[in-house]
Amino acid sequence: MDLSNPGGLPNIQNTEIAFASKSNGELKKMAWLFSMMNKPLLVKWGSKLGLKAVEWRLPFAETVIKNTIFEQFCGGASLEETRHSIKKLSTNKVFTILDYGAEGKETEEDFLSTKEETLKALSFASSEKFVPIVSTKVTGMAPFDLLEKKSSGAAFSQEETLAWSELMNKMDALGRKASESGVGLYIDAEESWIQPAIDYVVDTLMSRYNTQKVVIFNTFQLYRHDRLEFLKESLSKAKAGGYLLGAKLVRGAYMQKESSRASAMNYENPIQPSKEATDRDFDSAVEFCLENINSISFCVASHNAESNLKLARWMMEKNIQKDHPHIMTSQLYGMSDPLTFNMASSGFPASKYVPYGKVRDVIPYLIRRAQENTSVTGDMGREYSVIQKEVKRRGL
Ligand SMILES: Cc1cc2nc3c(=O)[nH]c(=O)nc-3n(C[C@H](O)[C@H](O)[C@H](O)COP(=O)(O)OP(=O)(O)OC[C@H]3O[C@@H](n4cnc5c(N)ncnc54)[C@H](O)[C@@H]3O)c2cc1C
């Protein structure tokens, strides 16, 4: 596909627009950081040592992380601190999707705190024009085992029944708050063996809060061979239930884990047979959402340039207005800037998923971002080379 397509389509090769908000100093720091992440051994040992250094509360460990990788991939340590990133993004017409980034939480106290943080984020978003959506994960609010048991259809003990109703109450509080504040709530998709429970929770919230406009969004992982069909079924169910469907479309983040579990436990792998099959279903899902644009509000959540450009092209072919309230695209903060900023500059809806939280709480997220950007995964080419291109263009 010709990425420099004229006629109103974004030119994602334009690094000048992509990095317009970065000073020369910031750009050089970014180039240095990505060149460091391009060293697999450094990432491997740096991740381990960094994690330990923060755990042992070694002096300066948090400061070093905060001024390097945290600054690149997170919006701030608190909601207040994200204001700076939100403002910078908004000057380039890029929306922010707030994502409380604390992970690996397991106690009821942690679950309550995630709920409270998400409620705060929804309040905060309601007063920020450029924060239309907040994102959350069901595993941040309930034990993994509980979701697994619900998904398998096994009977709950009395204690589990209580824990399940506590989860439903927490999620309902978030749905109600989102609805009252006029802020969207994206709910992440996770491992396939807990996804039926998540789908149940999200469907329940959609039926309550999506009757007038879309507030609640489920996530559809098109790397699963059954999810295109599930998207279609979800729309039929929404129509029958008298509500609108919210759909965040992703390829899926747990491919290795899914395949290994399926093979270890000897059941059919839920993952598509090839990347091409995933791409084909992803495209079909986008087309399906566009065809049903009055009943579905959706987000193309992908770093894949072709997926985003296809959406832009199809919108133009179908004469769908560029700022249609039912369409959004999104990439992770600190990644794929040429895509996000050039989509926005051409008038298409564009946003960044902006995680925030205390440095020690977001370390697992940061390690994943660093690993993704090593040369091993091939993503390094996608990020580092465009930064280098802009460094050269500016003659730095
Ligand atoms: C804003 C945002 C929100 C997200 N939310 C979620 C979420 O809620 N849940 C979630 O699981 N993920 C989520 N992700 C991650 C997403 O699912 C992908 O892992 C990631 O974005 C890479 O896919 P891509 O479309 O960006 O790029 P691409 O590089 O085009 O695709 C890579 C993806 O293709 C798939 N793939 C690769 N090789 C194969 C193969 N051999 N066979 C079949 N499929 C293959 C995998 O899903 C892989 O991650 C989110 C991503 C973004 C940007």
Short mmCIF file of N, CA and C and ligand atoms in Angstrom, two decimals, residues 187-190 219 221 223 248 250-255 271-276 278-279 282 299 301-304 307 330-332 353 379 382, ligand 1:
data_model
loop_
_atom_site.label_atom_id
_atom_site.label_comp_id
_atom_site.label_asym_id
_atom_site.label_seq_id
_atom_site.Cartn_x
_atom_site.Cartn_y
_atom_site.Cartn_z
N ILE A 187 -12.97 -1.46 28.12
CA ILE A 187 -12.60 -2.57 29.00
C ILE A 187 -11.73 -3.55 28.20
N ASP A 188 -10.50 -3.73 28.64
CA ASP A 188 -9.53 -4.54 27.90
C ASP A 188 -9.96 -6.00 27.77
N ALA A 189 -9.53 -6.62 26.69
CA ALA A 189 -9.66 -8.08 26.54
C ALA A 189 -8.40 -8.71 27.11
N GLU A 190 -8.54 -9.91 27.69
CA GLU A 190 -7.37 -10.55 28.30
C GLU A 190 -7.25 -12.01 27.82
N THR A 219 -13.67 -5.29 24.17
CA THR A 219 -12.51 -5.38 23.27
C THR A 219 -12.56 -6.71 22.52
N GLN A 221 -10.46 -9.31 20.16
CA GLN A 221 -9.10 -9.68 19.75
C GLN A 221 -9.18 -10.51 18.46
N TYR A 223 -6.96 -11.79 16.70
CA TYR A 223 -6.03 -12.92 16.53
C TYR A 223 -6.70 -14.23 16.93
N LYS A 248 -13.80 -2.02 20.83
CA LYS A 248 -12.39 -1.68 20.60
C LYS A 248 -11.80 -2.87 19.86
N VAL A 250 -8.69 -4.94 18.47
CA VAL A 250 -7.24 -5.14 18.60
C VAL A 250 -6.88 -6.47 17.93
N ARG A 251 -5.59 -6.67 17.68
CA ARG A 251 -5.19 -7.99 17.19
C ARG A 251 -5.08 -8.96 18.38
N GLY A 252 -4.45 -8.52 19.46
CA GLY A 252 -4.36 -9.39 20.63
C GLY A 252 -2.94 -9.49 21.15
N ALA A 253 -2.81 -9.51 22.48
CA ALA A 253 -1.49 -9.37 23.09
C ALA A 253 -0.92 -10.64 23.72
N TYR A 254 -1.68 -11.74 23.73
CA TYR A 254 -1.22 -12.90 24.51
C TYR A 254 -0.97 -14.13 23.64
N MET A 255 -0.49 -13.90 22.42
CA MET A 255 -0.41 -15.00 21.45
C MET A 255 0.41 -16.20 21.95
N ILE A 271 -5.92 -19.24 18.61
CA ILE A 271 -5.27 -18.23 17.75
C ILE A 271 -5.37 -18.62 16.27
N GLN A 272 -5.48 -17.61 15.43
CA GLN A 272 -5.55 -17.80 13.97
C GLN A 272 -4.33 -18.58 13.47
N PRO A 273 -4.46 -19.25 12.33
CA PRO A 273 -3.33 -20.04 11.83
C PRO A 273 -2.16 -19.19 11.33
N SER A 274 -2.38 -17.92 11.00
CA SER A 274 -1.28 -17.09 10.48
C SER A 274 -1.56 -15.61 10.74
N LYS A 275 -0.52 -14.81 10.58
CA LYS A 275 -0.67 -13.35 10.73
C LYS A 275 -1.66 -12.84 9.67
N GLU A 276 -1.56 -13.44 8.46
CA GLU A 276 -2.46 -13.00 7.37
C GLU A 276 -3.92 -13.20 7.77
N THR A 278 -5.12 -13.21 10.79
CA THR A 278 -5.46 -12.19 11.79
C THR A 278 -5.74 -10.86 11.09
N ASP A 279 -4.86 -10.50 10.15
CA ASP A 279 -5.02 -9.22 9.42
C ASP A 279 -6.34 -9.21 8.64
N PHE A 282 -9.13 -8.73 11.02
CA PHE A 282 -9.09 -7.36 11.56
C PHE A 282 -9.73 -6.40 10.55
N CYS A 299 -13.20 1.59 17.94
CA CYS A 299 -11.84 2.13 17.94
C CYS A 299 -10.90 1.15 17.26
N ALA A 301 -7.60 0.07 17.50
CA ALA A 301 -6.50 0.19 18.46
C ALA A 301 -5.34 -0.63 17.92
N SER A 302 -4.51 0.00 17.12
CA SER A 302 -3.46 -0.75 16.43
C SER A 302 -2.32 0.17 16.01
N HIS A 303 -1.11 -0.40 16.03
CA HIS A 303 0.06 0.34 15.55
C HIS A 303 0.30 0.04 14.07
N ASN A 304 -0.53 -0.81 13.51
CA ASN A 304 -0.33 -1.21 12.12
C ASN A 304 -0.77 -0.08 11.19
N SER A 307 -3.66 -0.87 8.70
CA SER A 307 -5.00 -0.95 9.30
C SER A 307 -5.59 0.45 9.47
N SER A 330 -6.29 4.52 18.00
CA SER A 330 -5.44 4.72 19.17
C SER A 330 -4.14 3.92 19.11
N GLN A 331 -3.08 4.57 19.60
CA GLN A 331 -1.80 3.88 19.76
C GLN A 331 -1.27 4.16 21.18
N LEU A 332 -0.31 3.35 21.61
CA LEU A 332 0.23 3.53 22.96
C LEU A 332 1.10 4.79 23.01
N TYR A 353 -3.14 5.98 24.13
CA TYR A 353 -3.42 5.31 25.40
C TYR A 353 -2.33 5.79 26.35
N ASP A 379 10.15 -4.63 16.01
CA ASP A 379 9.47 -3.36 16.19
C ASP A 379 10.46 -2.20 16.25
N ARG A 382 10.42 -0.10 13.40
CA ARG A 382 9.26 0.78 13.29
C ARG A 382 9.48 2.09 14.06
C1 LIG B 1 -4.62 1.38 22.15
C2 LIG B 1 -4.35 -0.09 22.29
C3 LIG B 1 -5.15 -0.86 23.14
C4 LIG B 1 -4.92 -2.24 23.26
N1 LIG B 1 -5.72 -3.00 24.08
C5 LIG B 1 -5.55 -4.35 24.10
C6 LIG B 1 -6.44 -5.21 24.83
O1 LIG B 1 -7.39 -4.75 25.47
N2 LIG B 1 -6.22 -6.55 24.81
C7 LIG B 1 -5.19 -7.11 24.08
O2 LIG B 1 -5.06 -8.34 24.04
N3 LIG B 1 -4.33 -6.32 23.39
C8 LIG B 1 -4.48 -4.98 23.38
N4 LIG B 1 -3.61 -4.20 22.66
C9 LIG B 1 -2.42 -4.83 22.03
C10 LIG B 1 -2.77 -5.39 20.66
O3 LIG B 1 -3.65 -6.48 20.83
C11 LIG B 1 -1.56 -5.88 19.88
O4 LIG B 1 -0.85 -6.84 20.62
C12 LIG B 1 -0.55 -4.82 19.50
O5 LIG B 1 -1.17 -3.58 19.26
C13 LIG B 1 0.18 -5.27 18.21
O6 LIG B 1 -0.73 -5.39 17.13
P1 LIG B 1 -0.88 -4.26 16.02
O7 LIG B 1 -2.21 -4.33 15.40
O8 LIG B 1 -0.56 -2.97 16.67
O9 LIG B 1 0.33 -4.51 15.00
P2 LIG B 1 0.84 -5.70 14.06
O10 LIG B 1 2.33 -5.63 14.19
O11 LIG B 1 0.28 -5.57 12.70
O12 LIG B 1 0.33 -7.05 14.65
C14 LIG B 1 1.02 -7.81 15.59
C15 LIG B 1 -0.04 -8.71 16.16
O13 LIG B 1 -0.53 -9.62 15.15
C16 LIG B 1 -0.86 -10.88 15.73
N5 LIG B 1 0.01 -11.90 15.14
C17 LIG B 1 1.37 -11.82 14.96
N6 LIG B 1 1.85 -12.97 14.40
C18 LIG B 1 0.79 -13.80 14.25
C19 LIG B 1 0.64 -15.13 13.76
N7 LIG B 1 1.69 -15.84 13.32
N8 LIG B 1 -0.60 -15.66 13.75
C20 LIG B 1 -1.67 -14.98 14.17
N9 LIG B 1 -1.61 -13.71 14.64
C21 LIG B 1 -0.39 -13.13 14.69
C22 LIG B 1 -0.61 -10.72 17.24
O14 LIG B 1 -1.82 -10.31 17.82
C23 LIG B 1 0.43 -9.61 17.30
O15 LIG B 1 0.39 -8.91 18.55
C24 LIG B 1 -3.85 -2.83 22.52
C25 LIG B 1 -3.08 -2.06 21.66
C26 LIG B 1 -3.33 -0.70 21.53
C27 LIG B 1 -2.48 0.10 20.59
#
